[in-house]
Structures are given as C-alpha cells and as structure tokens.
C-alpha positions as semicolon CSV with decimal commas, in nm:
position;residue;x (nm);y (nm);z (nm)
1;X;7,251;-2,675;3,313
2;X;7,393;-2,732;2,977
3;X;7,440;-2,490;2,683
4;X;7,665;-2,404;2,426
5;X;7,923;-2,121;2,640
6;X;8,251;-2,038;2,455
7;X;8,443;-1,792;2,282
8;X;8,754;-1,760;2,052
9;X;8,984;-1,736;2,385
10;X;8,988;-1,984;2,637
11;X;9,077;-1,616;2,876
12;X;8,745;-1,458;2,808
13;X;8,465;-1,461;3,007
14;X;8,121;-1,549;2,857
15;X;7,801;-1,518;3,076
16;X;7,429;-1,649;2,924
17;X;7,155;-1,434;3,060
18;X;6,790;-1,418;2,968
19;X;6,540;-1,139;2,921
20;X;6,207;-1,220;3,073
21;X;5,940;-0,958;2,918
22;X;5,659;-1,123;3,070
23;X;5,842;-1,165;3,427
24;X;6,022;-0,793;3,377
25;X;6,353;-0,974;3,478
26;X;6,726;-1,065;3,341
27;X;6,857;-1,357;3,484
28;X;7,204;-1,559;3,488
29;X;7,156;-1,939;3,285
30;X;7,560;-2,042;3,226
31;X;7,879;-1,918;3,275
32;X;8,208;-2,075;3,165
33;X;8,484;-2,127;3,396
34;X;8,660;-1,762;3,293
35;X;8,410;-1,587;3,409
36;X;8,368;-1,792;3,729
37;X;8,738;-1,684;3,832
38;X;8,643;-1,335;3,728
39;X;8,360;-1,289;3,959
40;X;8,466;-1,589;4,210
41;X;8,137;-1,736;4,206
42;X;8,080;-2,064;4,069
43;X;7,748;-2,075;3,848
44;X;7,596;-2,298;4,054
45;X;7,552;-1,977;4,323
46;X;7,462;-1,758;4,080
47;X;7,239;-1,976;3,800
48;X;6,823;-1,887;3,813
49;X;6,938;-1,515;4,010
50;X;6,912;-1,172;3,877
51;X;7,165;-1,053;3,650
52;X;7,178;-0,722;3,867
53;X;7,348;-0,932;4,146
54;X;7,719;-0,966;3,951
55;X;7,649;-0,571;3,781
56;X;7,824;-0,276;3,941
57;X;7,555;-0,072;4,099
58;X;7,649;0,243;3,857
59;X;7,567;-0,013;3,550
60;X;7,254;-0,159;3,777
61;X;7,129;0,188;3,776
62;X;7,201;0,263;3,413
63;X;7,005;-0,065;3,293
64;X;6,710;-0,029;3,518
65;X;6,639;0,351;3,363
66;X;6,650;0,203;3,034
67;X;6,527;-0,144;2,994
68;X;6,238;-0,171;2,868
69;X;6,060;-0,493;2,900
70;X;5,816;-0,510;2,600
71;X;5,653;-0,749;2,411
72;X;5,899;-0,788;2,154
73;X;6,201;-0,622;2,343
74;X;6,523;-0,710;2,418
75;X;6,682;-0,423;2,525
76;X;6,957;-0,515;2,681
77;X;7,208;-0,583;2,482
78;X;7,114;-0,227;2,259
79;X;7,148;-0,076;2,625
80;X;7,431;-0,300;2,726
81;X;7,654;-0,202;2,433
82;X;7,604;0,140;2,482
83;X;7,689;0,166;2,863
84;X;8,082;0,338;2,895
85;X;8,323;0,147;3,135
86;X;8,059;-0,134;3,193
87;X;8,179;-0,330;3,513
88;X;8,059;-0,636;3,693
89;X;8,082;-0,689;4,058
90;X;8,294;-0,970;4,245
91;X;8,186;-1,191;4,567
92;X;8,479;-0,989;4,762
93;X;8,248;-0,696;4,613
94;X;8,519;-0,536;4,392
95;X;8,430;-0,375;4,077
96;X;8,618;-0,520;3,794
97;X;8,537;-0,332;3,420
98;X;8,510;-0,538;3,150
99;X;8,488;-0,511;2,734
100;X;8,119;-0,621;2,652
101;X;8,004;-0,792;2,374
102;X;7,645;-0,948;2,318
103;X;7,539;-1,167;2,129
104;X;7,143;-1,211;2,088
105;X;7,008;-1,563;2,030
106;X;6,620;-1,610;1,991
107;X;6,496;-1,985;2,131
C-alpha cells in the first residue's frame, strides 16, 4: 500500500484512516514506521481493519456517540480534535495519549 505518510519530524507518528459513509466505518490505510513502534504493530496487521482496534476504549466510546456517517460527513476529525487526552491503544494493550492533529484530504 503506497501513499504519501510524513510529517515535519521523523519522531511523529502519522496514521491514514478513511471514513466510509456508505459502509458506516473508519478504517486504517498507512502508517509510517513512528507510529508502528508506537503501537507495536506493523501496518501490515493492522491495514483494511477498523480504526477502533488501535483507539483507547474511552476515545472508542466518545467517537461512536458522535460520528455521524452522512452523506457528505466527515466527522471525525471535527470530533477527533475535540476529544481531551485522546489515546491510542498498544498490542501489549497499554494506553499511550497522544497530541492529535488531522488533516482532511478529499480523493
């Protein structure tokens, strides 16, 4: 799966998701190498699965009340931003918070 993933720092993590309207779904495309030793999976485990699967279940429950999956939506990065102490969840099932930043691309 190729794509464009990168950020100013080589250190931060960057993780492509997509918003399915039709499908009412968010799922994991890419993820660069930072955020594959943040979460200790390696994208080819986690690529085509829910997003929900690498989200704390406090932020699982906070995006599931209010995502709404529209025509013309895409909630969640509105939501996502908006979400205090956002955290994602490791393999070893730790919670590790992280700073969020989205970035919406149409295609």
């Amino acid at each position: 799966m190729k794509s464009a993933i990168h950020s100013k720092r080589k250190t931060d993590a960057v993780i492509a998701i997509r918003q399915d309207n039709t499908a009412k779904s968010i799922t994991i495309l890419n993820m660069n190498k930072a955020a594959e030793r943040l979460i200790g999976y390696p994208i080819q485990q986690v690529a085509g699965k829910s997003f929900s699967t690498i989200l704390s279940p406090r932020v699982n429950e906070l995006l599931s009340g209010y995502i709404e999956y529209g025509d013309a939506s895409s909630d969640f990065g509105m939501i996502a931003r908006r979400i205090p102490n956002f955290q994602v969840l490791s393999q070893k099932g730790e919670i590790i918070p992280v700073s969020v930043k989205v970035f919406n691309l149409v295609g």
